[in-house]
Every structure is written in C-alpha cells, then in structure tokens.
Amino acid sequence: MKKGLVTITLFLLVGLLLSPCTWGRVKTIKIGINAPLTGDIPKVGEGTKYAAEMWLEDVKAAGGIEVGGKRYPVELVIEDNESKAESAVKVQTKMITEDEVLVIVGPQSSKQAVPAGGVADNYKTPMISPWSTNPDTTKDRPFVFRGCFLDPFQGPVVANFITKEFGFKKAAVLYDVASDYPKGLAEFFKKAWEDIHGPGSVVAFESFTTKDADFSSQLTNIIKSGAEVLFTPQYYNEVALIVQQAHELGFNKPIVGSDSWGSAETVNLCGKDCYGLFFSTHYAAAGATGATKEFIDRYRGKYGYVPDDVAALTWDSLHIVQKAIESCGKLTGRIGKDRKAVRDAMAKIKDFHGITGKMTFTEEGDPIKCAVIVRISEKGEFEFYKSVCP
C-alpha cells in the first residue's frame, strides 16, 4: 500500500510540474499572433505582423507591460495560418498548449477566426480577432472578442447607404459561397435590402467558389437581371477580377464593397477600374487626424505604404489586450487563472479610444462602434465619405 501511495504521489507531482497551470514565476508575457502570412491574402498577414511589431517596439521602449507595479517583458509568438481554417486551428492549439501564450490576437478572416475561436474558448484562452465580422466568431464564446463591427450591422449599413446615396431599388449580389465572411455578409445585405425595397428586389444573388477566377457567367446573369448596383463583399484579390470583368462585359453601374476591400493591395491590383467606388470599412486613411494620423505616418515611414484597416484594427486590438493585462492587478504565474483574469478585464473595457474609433464591449465580446463609408478617389486613395453609427 505504501509503495502504491508513493507511486501515485510521484505521478501527481510530475503532473503538476508539467501542467500548464503551473507557470511558476512569470518571466515573460507571451502574446500569440495567428495571421495569414502566406496563402490567398498574404497582405493581410503582412499588415498584421507589421502593426504587431510596431506595438512591441513601444512596449519594449516602455520597459514592458506594467501589472501591479511590476513590469514584465513581452514576447510575440507569430504563427502563419496560411489563410486556411485547418492551419488556423493547428497553430492556435500549438500557441495555447505548447507556447503557453497569455492571449491571442487573430485570426483576421472569419474563415479562420470562427474555427480558431472555438479552440480558444475550449482552452479558456482569451482571443481577439481584429477583423472578423461574422457573428459566429464570438457567439456563445465568453473568451473570444473582436475589434470590429459585425456583419448584421454592416449589411444594413451598406443597404441603407446605397438606397440614400443613389435611390436605387434593384440590387445584385456576387459572393463566395464557400467562405464564412462573404456568405454571411451577402445574406445580411440581401435581408436588409429586401426589408427596405420588398421581396425580390435583390434581382440577382449569384455565387462562386473559392479560387474561381472567371466570373463572366455570374456577371452576365447580373447584367440581364436589370440590377442598378452590384454589392460584392469579397477580398482584395477577388475584387480586382470582379470589377474589371464586370466593366469588360459592359456593366457600368456602381459596384459597392465591404470592409474586405480595405487592403493596400486593392487599388494596386484593380487600378482605375476601382476609382470612384464605395465600400464600408473601419477607418479612412486619407484626411485622418490625431492618433490615427500619427499611426499612419509612422507605419508609412517604416514600411513604405499606407496601412490598411487590418493593420489599424490589429493596432487597436493589441492596445485593448495591453489595457486588459494592465488592469488585472497582478499575474499569479498560474496560466489558467491569469488567462481568466485577462478575459474578465477585457470584458469590462468601456469607452476605449482606438484609432478606428471609440468602443465598448458587449457581454458577447463585440464592440459597439461606428462604420465608415470610404470612396476610392481618382488618386486611388481611400477617402472618408461619411460615418454611420449604431
């Protein structure tokens, strides 16, 4: 009996020593970054990485993050999700169980953020997605937050903007049916538009599948439908193809997009075909003032181009994380307890003034904030057009 008791005790001690709950004394705060550094949208990953590295520069210059009167050094653990859902889940799990990060920023796209959010919540690790607007990312997940508005808000914003701006009554939609973000937003827009203009007023609801590059069949149907405007909530790599092919087929009516258009690469790929078009987003670089302008000037001076909304939202998300960590009171060295403390502190943040606007978090982890309508100018710049608040 004694031998058995000793054996059990040894197993328990070894288990405790190896357990993630036994951090011992906290030496470094690790922040995970889950980003698409390769794959279909590498510019999104690049903006995420650059903004995070700028933030880390400031933290290091300040001597680390202060918690309870003590400063802790900070380390970024940056992982590539390859713009794939399965890779996002894999690196999310690694950062939580092997790297023992305190909190994770990302993934950006809903296609990766929705499944990765499930992993974070299961492991009770706080996560904030700067750019994912799909409701499922945070739904019923107390440990998951976001730094942007939601598609149920963005869809009606775009429908109301088109209605008031152009007075149109017939709209068409073109979207990727295999991706959570465009599929969800297309459906929210359709509902909002038909609530305003009646059933059947979305006269063409055309879809395609990820990786498709020829949209002539769908665009021909849209032209035949008599639509007065086309709404397409696609990523920058597809926007150029859709807009250019639409013009080649003779569609000369307005084409409107969503926050996924906000990449620095959109105009580079689309050129003059995108001049004069509108999209809803989180901030406008042209004409920015105050802290937003300071961020833009610093980023442009360092990396050579104007930061897109992904970079701006990543910057805000990291400052939200920093504020939550600083508000914990102390770090115990028990990772499970400290992750919970950060989660609770994040949920209590009110009136956070970010460079993408003021925000307060709901119980569901979603910020209450305004949307911006941007017009792409004749110089290819993203100009502020108007703000729309909840």
mmCIF file of C-alpha atoms in Angstrom:
data_model
loop_
_atom_site.group_PDB
_atom_site.id
_atom_site.type_symbol
_atom_site.label_atom_id
_atom_site.label_comp_id
_atom_site.label_asym_id
_atom_site.label_seq_id
_atom_site.Cartn_x
_atom_site.Cartn_y
_atom_site.Cartn_z
ATOM 1 C CA MET A 1 0.000 0.000 0.000
ATOM 2 C CA LYS A 2 2.824 2.365 0.930
ATOM 3 C CA LYS A 3 4.636 1.691 -2.332
ATOM 4 C CA GLY A 4 1.420 2.343 -4.278
ATOM 5 C CA LEU A 5 0.804 5.575 -2.381
ATOM 6 C CA VAL A 6 4.343 6.808 -3.083
ATOM 7 C CA THR A 7 3.947 5.991 -6.783
ATOM 8 C CA ILE A 8 0.657 7.881 -7.006
ATOM 9 C CA THR A 9 2.172 10.854 -5.178
ATOM 10 C CA LEU A 10 5.117 10.936 -7.591
ATOM 11 C CA PHE A 11 2.760 10.837 -10.582
ATOM 12 C CA LEU A 12 0.762 13.737 -9.135
ATOM 13 C CA LEU A 13 3.906 15.788 -8.526
ATOM 14 C CA VAL A 14 5.194 15.170 -12.055
ATOM 15 C CA GLY A 15 1.760 16.018 -13.438
ATOM 16 C CA LEU A 16 1.670 19.278 -11.521
ATOM 17 C CA LEU A 17 5.159 20.210 -12.681
ATOM 18 C CA LEU A 18 4.246 19.572 -16.323
ATOM 19 C CA SER A 19 0.811 21.153 -16.095
ATOM 20 C CA PRO A 20 0.221 24.431 -17.982
ATOM 21 C CA CYS A 21 -1.416 25.626 -14.763
ATOM 22 C CA THR A 22 1.980 25.620 -13.073
ATOM 23 C CA TRP A 23 3.784 28.537 -14.657
ATOM 24 C CA GLY A 24 5.883 29.265 -11.652
ATOM 25 C CA ARG A 25 7.060 32.843 -11.544
ATOM 26 C CA VAL A 26 6.032 34.821 -14.609
ATOM 27 C CA LYS A 27 9.114 35.874 -16.550
ATOM 28 C CA THR A 28 7.695 36.927 -19.893
ATOM 29 C CA ILE A 29 4.202 37.728 -21.133
ATOM 30 C CA LYS A 30 3.648 35.883 -24.414
ATOM 31 C CA ILE A 31 1.140 37.259 -26.936
ATOM 32 C CA GLY A 32 0.129 34.941 -29.783
ATOM 33 C CA ILE A 33 -0.458 36.280 -33.314
ATOM 34 C CA ASN A 34 -2.457 33.992 -35.652
ATOM 35 C CA ALA A 35 -2.063 35.549 -39.133
ATOM 36 C CA PRO A 36 -2.216 34.611 -42.862
ATOM 37 C CA LEU A 37 1.422 35.294 -43.719
ATOM 38 C CA THR A 38 1.096 33.073 -46.809
ATOM 39 C CA GLY A 39 -1.859 31.783 -48.853
ATOM 40 C CA ASP A 40 -4.546 33.766 -50.663
ATOM 41 C CA ILE A 41 -4.304 37.039 -48.696
ATOM 42 C CA PRO A 42 -0.679 37.496 -47.551
ATOM 43 C CA LYS A 43 -1.051 41.293 -47.482
ATOM 44 C CA VAL A 44 -3.469 40.823 -44.577
ATOM 45 C CA GLY A 45 -0.812 38.829 -42.746
ATOM 46 C CA GLU A 46 1.839 41.399 -43.543
ATOM 47 C CA GLY A 47 -0.242 44.266 -42.137
ATOM 48 C CA THR A 48 -0.955 42.199 -39.015
ATOM 49 C CA LYS A 49 2.741 41.430 -38.466
ATOM 50 C CA TYR A 50 3.941 44.989 -39.108
ATOM 51 C CA ALA A 51 1.374 46.546 -36.752
ATOM 52 C CA ALA A 52 2.222 43.988 -34.052
ATOM 53 C CA GLU A 53 5.936 44.654 -34.366
ATOM 54 C CA MET A 54 5.369 48.416 -34.115
ATOM 55 C CA TRP A 55 3.322 47.864 -30.964
ATOM 56 C CA LEU A 56 6.067 45.666 -29.491
ATOM 57 C CA GLU A 57 8.632 48.409 -30.142
ATOM 58 C CA ASP A 58 6.628 50.754 -27.932
ATOM 59 C CA VAL A 59 6.204 48.134 -25.223
ATOM 60 C CA LYS A 60 9.924 47.415 -25.160
ATOM 61 C CA ALA A 61 10.728 51.132 -25.080
ATOM 62 C CA ALA A 62 8.496 51.425 -22.004
ATOM 63 C CA GLY A 63 10.325 48.541 -20.308
ATOM 64 C CA GLY A 64 7.464 46.052 -20.780
ATOM 65 C CA ILE A 65 3.850 45.905 -19.603
ATOM 66 C CA GLU A 66 3.211 47.017 -16.023
ATOM 67 C CA VAL A 67 0.951 44.842 -13.884
ATOM 68 C CA GLY A 68 0.510 45.541 -10.185
ATOM 69 C CA GLY A 69 3.532 47.840 -10.051
ATOM 70 C CA LYS A 70 5.862 45.372 -11.785
ATOM 71 C CA ARG A 71 6.989 45.480 -15.406
ATOM 72 C CA TYR A 72 7.101 42.278 -17.438
ATOM 73 C CA PRO A 73 8.934 41.792 -20.759
ATOM 74 C CA VAL A 74 6.695 40.855 -23.691
ATOM 75 C CA GLU A 75 7.271 38.343 -26.479
ATOM 76 C CA LEU A 76 5.239 37.931 -29.672
ATOM 77 C CA VAL A 77 4.636 34.381 -30.894
ATOM 78 C CA ILE A 78 3.713 34.891 -34.569
ATOM 79 C CA GLU A 79 2.308 31.882 -36.448
ATOM 80 C CA ASP A 80 1.267 31.550 -40.109
ATOM 81 C CA ASN A 81 -2.241 30.125 -40.667
ATOM 82 C CA GLU A 82 -1.698 30.015 -44.455
ATOM 83 C CA SER A 83 -5.163 31.568 -44.858
ATOM 84 C CA LYS A 84 -6.634 28.110 -44.162
ATOM 85 C CA ALA A 85 -9.136 27.136 -41.461
ATOM 86 C CA GLU A 86 -7.350 23.896 -40.575
ATOM 87 C CA SER A 87 -3.982 25.640 -40.272
ATOM 88 C CA ALA A 88 -5.514 28.364 -38.102
ATOM 89 C CA VAL A 89 -6.819 25.695 -35.714
ATOM 90 C CA LYS A 90 -3.463 23.913 -35.674
ATOM 91 C CA VAL A 91 -1.356 26.960 -34.821
ATOM 92 C CA GLN A 92 -3.995 28.150 -32.337
ATOM 93 C CA THR A 93 -3.712 24.872 -30.445
ATOM 94 C CA LYS A 94 0.093 24.999 -30.544
ATOM 95 C CA MET A 95 0.274 28.530 -29.168
ATOM 96 C CA ILE A 96 -2.093 27.649 -26.315
ATOM 97 C CA THR A 97 -0.758 24.237 -25.269
ATOM 98 C CA GLU A 98 2.946 24.426 -26.182
ATOM 99 C CA ASP A 99 3.905 28.110 -26.229
ATOM 100 C CA GLU A 100 1.576 28.943 -23.312
ATOM 101 C CA VAL A 101 0.614 32.366 -24.622
ATOM 102 C CA LEU A 102 -1.457 34.512 -22.292
ATOM 103 C CA VAL A 103 -3.746 35.867 -25.021
ATOM 104 C CA ILE A 104 -4.072 35.572 -28.813
ATOM 105 C CA VAL A 105 -4.653 38.303 -31.431
ATOM 106 C CA GLY A 106 -6.195 36.908 -34.633
ATOM 107 C CA PRO A 107 -7.065 35.204 -36.867
ATOM 108 C CA GLN A 108 -8.265 38.033 -39.091
ATOM 109 C CA SER A 109 -10.647 36.465 -41.617
ATOM 110 C CA SER A 110 -13.841 34.830 -40.407
ATOM 111 C CA LYS A 111 -12.993 31.674 -42.333
ATOM 112 C CA GLN A 112 -10.124 31.113 -39.889
ATOM 113 C CA ALA A 113 -11.427 33.094 -36.903
ATOM 114 C CA VAL A 114 -14.649 31.085 -36.498
ATOM 115 C CA PRO A 115 -12.967 27.665 -36.011
ATOM 116 C CA ALA A 116 -9.939 29.107 -34.172
ATOM 117 C CA GLY A 117 -12.294 30.930 -31.816
ATOM 118 C CA GLY A 118 -13.749 27.559 -30.825
ATOM 119 C CA VAL A 119 -10.270 26.331 -29.863
ATOM 120 C CA ALA A 120 -9.542 29.447 -27.795
ATOM 121 C CA ASP A 121 -12.828 29.166 -25.932
ATOM 122 C CA ASN A 122 -12.413 25.436 -25.265
ATOM 123 C CA TYR A 123 -8.985 26.098 -23.731
ATOM 124 C CA LYS A 124 -10.293 29.186 -21.881
ATOM 125 C CA THR A 125 -7.694 31.401 -23.518
ATOM 126 C CA PRO A 126 -8.684 34.995 -24.368
ATOM 127 C CA MET A 127 -8.604 35.804 -28.087
ATOM 128 C CA ILE A 128 -9.461 38.926 -30.024
ATOM 129 C CA SER A 129 -9.956 38.910 -33.788
ATOM 130 C CA PRO A 130 -9.237 42.393 -35.120
ATOM 131 C CA TRP A 131 -11.044 41.942 -38.477
ATOM 132 C CA SER A 132 -13.576 39.078 -38.335
ATOM 133 C CA THR A 133 -17.131 40.416 -38.700
ATOM 134 C CA ASN A 134 -19.027 37.090 -38.759
ATOM 135 C CA PRO A 135 -21.260 36.704 -35.633
ATOM 136 C CA ASP A 136 -20.208 33.058 -35.155
ATOM 137 C CA THR A 137 -16.666 34.108 -34.215
ATOM 138 C CA THR A 138 -17.776 35.294 -30.768
ATOM 139 C CA LYS A 139 -21.219 33.704 -30.412
ATOM 140 C CA ASP A 140 -21.546 31.760 -27.121
ATOM 141 C CA ARG A 141 -17.780 32.056 -26.596
ATOM 142 C CA PRO A 142 -17.007 34.096 -23.449
ATOM 143 C CA PHE A 143 -13.245 34.047 -24.096
ATOM 144 C CA VAL A 144 -13.495 35.386 -27.670
ATOM 145 C CA PHE A 145 -13.668 39.080 -28.636
ATOM 146 C CA ARG A 146 -13.362 41.140 -31.799
ATOM 147 C CA GLY A 147 -12.082 44.630 -32.644
ATOM 148 C CA CYS A 148 -14.545 45.442 -35.435
ATOM 149 C CA PHE A 149 -18.284 45.771 -36.024
ATOM 150 C CA LEU A 150 -20.422 42.763 -37.053
ATOM 151 C CA ASP A 151 -21.934 41.794 -40.386
ATOM 152 C CA PRO A 152 -25.538 42.082 -39.056
ATOM 153 C CA PHE A 153 -24.625 45.766 -38.610
ATOM 154 C CA GLN A 154 -22.535 46.154 -41.783
ATOM 155 C CA GLY A 155 -25.137 44.594 -44.125
ATOM 156 C CA PRO A 156 -27.875 47.144 -43.265
ATOM 157 C CA VAL A 157 -25.280 49.969 -43.289
ATOM 158 C CA VAL A 158 -24.435 49.229 -46.933
ATOM 159 C CA ALA A 159 -28.081 48.679 -47.938
ATOM 160 C CA ASN A 160 -29.123 51.999 -46.365
ATOM 161 C CA PHE A 161 -26.151 53.850 -47.853
ATOM 162 C CA ILE A 162 -26.901 52.689 -51.421
ATOM 163 C CA THR A 163 -30.583 53.477 -51.030
ATOM 164 C CA LYS A 164 -29.994 57.015 -49.733
ATOM 165 C CA GLU A 165 -26.992 57.790 -51.943
ATOM 166 C CA PHE A 166 -28.309 56.543 -55.284
ATOM 167 C CA GLY A 167 -32.042 55.993 -54.806
ATOM 168 C CA PHE A 168 -31.796 52.523 -56.393
ATOM 169 C CA LYS A 169 -34.421 49.822 -55.842
ATOM 170 C CA LYS A 170 -32.899 46.777 -57.582
ATOM 171 C CA ALA A 171 -29.607 45.272 -56.390
ATOM 172 C CA ALA A 172 -27.430 42.313 -57.309
ATOM 173 C CA VAL A 173 -25.026 40.375 -55.084
ATOM 174 C CA LEU A 174 -21.958 38.318 -56.067
ATOM 175 C CA TYR A 175 -20.197 36.338 -53.318
ATOM 176 C CA ASP A 176 -18.068 33.291 -52.426
ATOM 177 C CA VAL A 177 -20.462 30.665 -51.096
ATOM 178 C CA ALA A 178 -17.599 28.608 -49.584
ATOM 179 C CA SER A 179 -16.264 31.329 -47.255
ATOM 180 C CA ASP A 180 -17.941 32.346 -43.971
ATOM 181 C CA TYR A 181 -17.382 36.075 -44.288
ATOM 182 C CA PRO A 182 -18.739 36.840 -47.802
ATOM 183 C CA LYS A 183 -21.519 34.279 -47.489
ATOM 184 C CA GLY A 184 -22.751 35.692 -44.184
ATOM 185 C CA LEU A 185 -22.491 39.314 -45.245
ATOM 186 C CA ALA A 186 -24.210 38.638 -48.591
ATOM 187 C CA GLU A 187 -27.161 37.154 -46.716
ATOM 188 C CA PHE A 188 -27.346 40.042 -44.211
ATOM 189 C CA PHE A 189 -27.260 42.566 -47.073
ATOM 190 C CA LYS A 190 -29.987 40.711 -49.006
ATOM 191 C CA LYS A 191 -32.281 40.659 -45.968
ATOM 192 C CA ALA A 192 -31.675 44.336 -45.217
ATOM 193 C CA TRP A 193 -32.208 45.357 -48.857
ATOM 194 C CA GLU A 194 -35.447 43.386 -49.176
ATOM 195 C CA ASP A 195 -36.682 44.762 -45.848
ATOM 196 C CA ILE A 196 -36.377 48.209 -47.424
ATOM 197 C CA HIS A 197 -37.447 47.525 -51.019
ATOM 198 C CA GLY A 198 -39.564 44.380 -50.732
ATOM 199 C CA PRO A 199 -39.169 40.686 -51.625
ATOM 200 C CA GLY A 200 -37.434 40.062 -54.945
ATOM 201 C CA SER A 201 -35.700 43.447 -55.002
ATOM 202 C CA VAL A 202 -32.363 41.612 -54.922
ATOM 203 C CA VAL A 203 -32.789 40.651 -58.561
ATOM 204 C CA ALA A 204 -29.626 38.521 -58.795
ATOM 205 C CA PHE A 205 -27.956 36.587 -55.958
ATOM 206 C CA GLU A 206 -25.002 34.983 -57.675
ATOM 207 C CA SER A 207 -22.271 32.875 -56.051
ATOM 208 C CA PHE A 208 -18.966 31.195 -56.849
ATOM 209 C CA THR A 209 -16.422 29.048 -55.004
ATOM 210 C CA THR A 210 -13.050 29.982 -53.536
ATOM 211 C CA LYS A 211 -10.226 30.022 -56.124
ATOM 212 C CA ASP A 212 -12.625 30.734 -59.032
ATOM 213 C CA ALA A 213 -11.196 33.445 -61.275
ATOM 214 C CA ASP A 214 -13.727 33.659 -64.117
ATOM 215 C CA PHE A 215 -16.974 35.388 -63.113
ATOM 216 C CA SER A 216 -18.332 36.050 -66.620
ATOM 217 C CA SER A 217 -21.275 33.659 -66.240
ATOM 218 C CA GLN A 218 -22.471 35.229 -62.978
ATOM 219 C CA LEU A 219 -21.853 38.779 -64.214
ATOM 220 C CA THR A 220 -23.812 38.087 -67.402
ATOM 221 C CA ASN A 221 -26.768 36.970 -65.276
ATOM 222 C CA ILE A 222 -26.434 40.120 -63.176
ATOM 223 C CA ILE A 223 -26.451 42.366 -66.248
ATOM 224 C CA LYS A 224 -29.537 40.566 -67.611
ATOM 225 C CA SER A 225 -31.325 40.970 -64.264
ATOM 226 C CA GLY A 226 -31.537 44.748 -64.637
ATOM 227 C CA ALA A 227 -29.731 45.374 -61.335
ATOM 228 C CA GLU A 228 -28.908 49.037 -60.703
ATOM 229 C CA VAL A 229 -25.989 48.272 -58.376
ATOM 230 C CA LEU A 230 -23.722 45.326 -57.564
ATOM 231 C CA PHE A 231 -22.697 44.520 -53.987
ATOM 232 C CA THR A 232 -19.733 42.154 -53.716
ATOM 233 C CA PRO A 233 -18.236 41.518 -50.224
ATOM 234 C CA GLN A 234 -15.036 39.840 -51.452
ATOM 235 C CA TYR A 235 -11.356 40.015 -50.516
ATOM 236 C CA TYR A 236 -8.921 42.286 -52.352
ATOM 237 C CA ASN A 237 -7.530 39.534 -54.571
ATOM 238 C CA GLU A 238 -11.027 38.872 -55.999
ATOM 239 C CA VAL A 239 -12.287 42.469 -56.081
ATOM 240 C CA ALA A 240 -9.984 43.439 -58.944
ATOM 241 C CA LEU A 241 -11.044 40.461 -61.051
ATOM 242 C CA ILE A 242 -14.760 41.018 -60.450
ATOM 243 C CA VAL A 243 -14.710 44.772 -61.101
ATOM 244 C CA GLN A 244 -12.516 44.531 -64.204
ATOM 245 C CA GLN A 245 -14.538 41.662 -65.699
ATOM 246 C CA ALA A 246 -17.801 43.484 -64.962
ATOM 247 C CA HIS A 247 -16.562 46.549 -66.855
ATOM 248 C CA GLU A 248 -15.308 44.423 -69.755
ATOM 249 C CA LEU A 249 -18.797 42.902 -70.044
ATOM 250 C CA GLY A 250 -20.377 46.368 -70.149
ATOM 251 C CA PHE A 251 -21.634 46.746 -66.557
ATOM 252 C CA ASN A 252 -21.148 50.486 -65.963
ATOM 253 C CA LYS A 253 -23.268 50.884 -62.826
ATOM 254 C CA PRO A 254 -21.965 51.347 -59.254
ATOM 255 C CA ILE A 255 -20.170 48.445 -57.592
ATOM 256 C CA VAL A 256 -20.083 48.635 -53.799
ATOM 257 C CA GLY A 257 -17.984 46.603 -51.383
ATOM 258 C CA SER A 258 -17.396 45.904 -47.714
ATOM 259 C CA ASP A 259 -14.515 46.106 -45.233
ATOM 260 C CA SER A 260 -12.699 43.295 -47.032
ATOM 261 C CA TRP A 261 -11.910 45.880 -49.758
ATOM 262 C CA GLY A 262 -9.767 47.888 -47.351
ATOM 263 C CA SER A 263 -6.410 46.313 -48.250
ATOM 264 C CA ALA A 264 -3.474 48.333 -49.522
ATOM 265 C CA GLU A 265 -3.406 45.875 -52.444
ATOM 266 C CA THR A 266 -6.967 46.532 -53.682
ATOM 267 C CA VAL A 267 -6.127 49.563 -55.815
ATOM 268 C CA ASN A 268 -2.733 48.154 -56.814
ATOM 269 C CA LEU A 269 -4.490 45.190 -58.405
ATOM 270 C CA CYS A 270 -7.683 46.918 -59.571
ATOM 271 C CA GLY A 271 -6.232 50.198 -60.883
ATOM 272 C CA LYS A 272 -8.550 52.848 -62.302
ATOM 273 C CA ASP A 273 -11.403 50.351 -62.571
ATOM 274 C CA CYS A 274 -11.928 50.841 -58.836
ATOM 275 C CA TYR A 275 -11.728 54.648 -58.829
ATOM 276 C CA GLY A 276 -14.963 56.254 -57.613
ATOM 277 C CA LEU A 277 -16.280 53.076 -55.970
ATOM 278 C CA PHE A 278 -17.515 52.920 -52.369
ATOM 279 C CA PHE A 279 -17.103 50.403 -49.563
ATOM 280 C CA SER A 280 -17.913 50.186 -45.861
ATOM 281 C CA THR A 281 -14.976 49.837 -43.502
ATOM 282 C CA HIS A 282 -13.420 50.719 -40.150
ATOM 283 C CA TYR A 283 -11.297 53.781 -40.843
ATOM 284 C CA ALA A 284 -10.181 56.059 -43.675
ATOM 285 C CA ALA A 285 -6.522 56.909 -44.098
ATOM 286 C CA ALA A 286 -6.900 59.998 -46.296
ATOM 287 C CA GLY A 287 -7.684 63.034 -44.132
ATOM 288 C CA ALA A 288 -7.046 61.228 -40.831
ATOM 289 C CA THR A 289 -6.091 63.333 -37.798
ATOM 290 C CA GLY A 290 -4.691 62.884 -34.272
ATOM 291 C CA ALA A 291 -3.529 59.455 -33.133
ATOM 292 C CA THR A 292 -4.824 57.856 -36.341
ATOM 293 C CA LYS A 293 -2.621 60.135 -38.470
ATOM 294 C CA GLU A 294 0.356 59.512 -36.186
ATOM 295 C CA PHE A 295 -0.079 55.766 -36.673
ATOM 296 C CA ILE A 296 -0.411 56.136 -40.459
ATOM 297 C CA ASP A 297 2.641 58.417 -40.761
ATOM 298 C CA ARG A 298 4.793 56.146 -38.604
ATOM 299 C CA TYR A 299 3.696 52.964 -40.422
ATOM 300 C CA ARG A 300 4.204 54.546 -43.870
ATOM 301 C CA GLY A 301 7.628 55.877 -42.886
ATOM 302 C CA LYS A 302 8.668 52.456 -41.627
ATOM 303 C CA TYR A 303 7.159 50.150 -44.261
ATOM 304 C CA GLY A 304 6.677 52.407 -47.293
ATOM 305 C CA TYR A 305 2.892 52.326 -47.768
ATOM 306 C CA VAL A 306 -0.335 53.494 -46.140
ATOM 307 C CA PRO A 307 -1.606 50.923 -43.595
ATOM 308 C CA ASP A 308 -4.930 49.275 -44.349
ATOM 309 C CA ASP A 309 -7.784 48.659 -41.924
ATOM 310 C CA VAL A 310 -6.334 45.283 -40.893
ATOM 311 C CA ALA A 311 -3.187 46.977 -39.596
ATOM 312 C CA ALA A 312 -5.202 49.690 -37.824
ATOM 313 C CA LEU A 313 -7.529 47.151 -36.197
ATOM 314 C CA THR A 314 -4.571 44.983 -35.156
ATOM 315 C CA TRP A 315 -3.002 48.045 -33.534
ATOM 316 C CA ASP A 316 -6.218 48.746 -31.617
ATOM 317 C CA SER A 317 -6.648 45.093 -30.632
ATOM 318 C CA LEU A 318 -3.152 44.897 -29.185
ATOM 319 C CA HIS A 319 -3.759 48.037 -27.142
ATOM 320 C CA ILE A 320 -7.028 46.529 -25.887
ATOM 321 C CA VAL A 321 -5.082 43.417 -24.856
ATOM 322 C CA GLN A 322 -2.443 45.575 -23.172
ATOM 323 C CA LYS A 323 -5.104 47.540 -21.288
ATOM 324 C CA ALA A 324 -6.734 44.304 -20.111
ATOM 325 C CA ILE A 325 -3.423 42.843 -18.896
ATOM 326 C CA GLU A 326 -2.541 46.071 -17.083
ATOM 327 C CA SER A 327 -5.968 46.012 -15.414
ATOM 328 C CA CYS A 328 -5.540 42.509 -13.988
ATOM 329 C CA GLY A 329 -3.990 43.797 -10.757
ATOM 330 C CA LYS A 330 -1.354 41.056 -10.727
ATOM 331 C CA LEU A 331 -0.124 37.987 -12.568
ATOM 332 C CA THR A 332 -0.102 34.884 -10.405
ATOM 333 C CA GLY A 333 2.020 32.645 -12.581
ATOM 334 C CA ARG A 334 -0.876 30.175 -12.885
ATOM 335 C CA ILE A 335 -1.678 30.448 -16.555
ATOM 336 C CA GLY A 336 -5.298 29.338 -16.324
ATOM 337 C CA LYS A 337 -6.045 31.886 -13.604
ATOM 338 C CA ASP A 338 -4.167 34.659 -15.426
ATOM 339 C CA ARG A 339 -5.935 33.946 -18.734
ATOM 340 C CA LYS A 340 -9.270 34.182 -16.924
ATOM 341 C CA ALA A 341 -8.224 37.471 -15.309
ATOM 342 C CA VAL A 342 -7.300 38.946 -18.710
ATOM 343 C CA ARG A 343 -10.588 37.745 -20.181
ATOM 344 C CA ASP A 344 -12.581 39.362 -17.368
ATOM 345 C CA ALA A 345 -10.638 42.615 -17.662
ATOM 346 C CA MET A 346 -11.226 42.741 -21.415
ATOM 347 C CA ALA A 347 -14.965 42.275 -20.959
ATOM 348 C CA LYS A 348 -15.067 45.308 -18.629
ATOM 349 C CA ILE A 349 -13.401 47.753 -21.057
ATOM 350 C CA LYS A 350 -15.586 50.773 -21.758
ATOM 351 C CA ASP A 351 -15.060 53.842 -23.959
ATOM 352 C CA PHE A 352 -11.762 52.601 -25.377
ATOM 353 C CA HIS A 353 -10.461 55.277 -27.758
ATOM 354 C CA GLY A 354 -8.735 53.475 -30.612
ATOM 355 C CA ILE A 355 -7.504 54.784 -33.942
ATOM 356 C CA THR A 356 -10.520 53.073 -35.559
ATOM 357 C CA GLY A 357 -12.963 54.749 -33.182
ATOM 358 C CA LYS A 358 -14.384 54.567 -29.683
ATOM 359 C CA MET A 359 -15.624 51.185 -28.489
ATOM 360 C CA THR A 360 -17.230 49.449 -25.524
ATOM 361 C CA PHE A 361 -17.606 45.680 -25.373
ATOM 362 C CA THR A 362 -20.918 43.886 -25.059
ATOM 363 C CA GLU A 363 -21.358 40.722 -22.984
ATOM 364 C CA GLU A 364 -20.834 38.756 -26.216
ATOM 365 C CA GLY A 365 -17.373 40.247 -26.757
ATOM 366 C CA ASP A 366 -18.446 42.531 -29.603
ATOM 367 C CA PRO A 367 -17.568 46.238 -29.670
ATOM 368 C CA ILE A 368 -20.214 48.913 -30.109
ATOM 369 C CA LYS A 369 -18.653 51.253 -32.697
ATOM 370 C CA CYS A 370 -19.373 53.178 -35.902
ATOM 371 C CA ALA A 371 -18.770 52.185 -39.520
ATOM 372 C CA VAL A 372 -17.128 54.385 -42.128
ATOM 373 C CA ILE A 373 -18.088 54.710 -45.794
ATOM 374 C CA VAL A 374 -14.984 55.184 -47.940
ATOM 375 C CA ARG A 375 -14.772 56.407 -51.537
ATOM 376 C CA ILE A 376 -11.782 55.398 -53.666
ATOM 377 C CA SER A 377 -10.577 58.706 -55.099
ATOM 378 C CA GLU A 378 -9.221 59.474 -58.589
ATOM 379 C CA LYS A 379 -5.753 59.187 -56.993
ATOM 380 C CA GLY A 380 -6.559 55.707 -55.714
ATOM 381 C CA GLU A 381 -6.733 56.874 -52.087
ATOM 382 C CA PHE A 382 -9.285 55.693 -49.519
ATOM 383 C CA GLU A 383 -11.168 58.909 -48.688
ATOM 384 C CA PHE A 384 -13.557 59.306 -45.767
ATOM 385 C CA TYR A 385 -17.066 59.842 -47.162
ATOM 386 C CA LYS A 386 -19.383 59.531 -44.163
ATOM 387 C CA SER A 387 -19.728 57.809 -40.797
ATOM 388 C CA VAL A 388 -22.621 55.545 -39.815
ATOM 389 C CA CYS A 389 -23.169 54.751 -36.128
ATOM 390 C CA PRO A 390 -25.390 52.138 -34.418
#
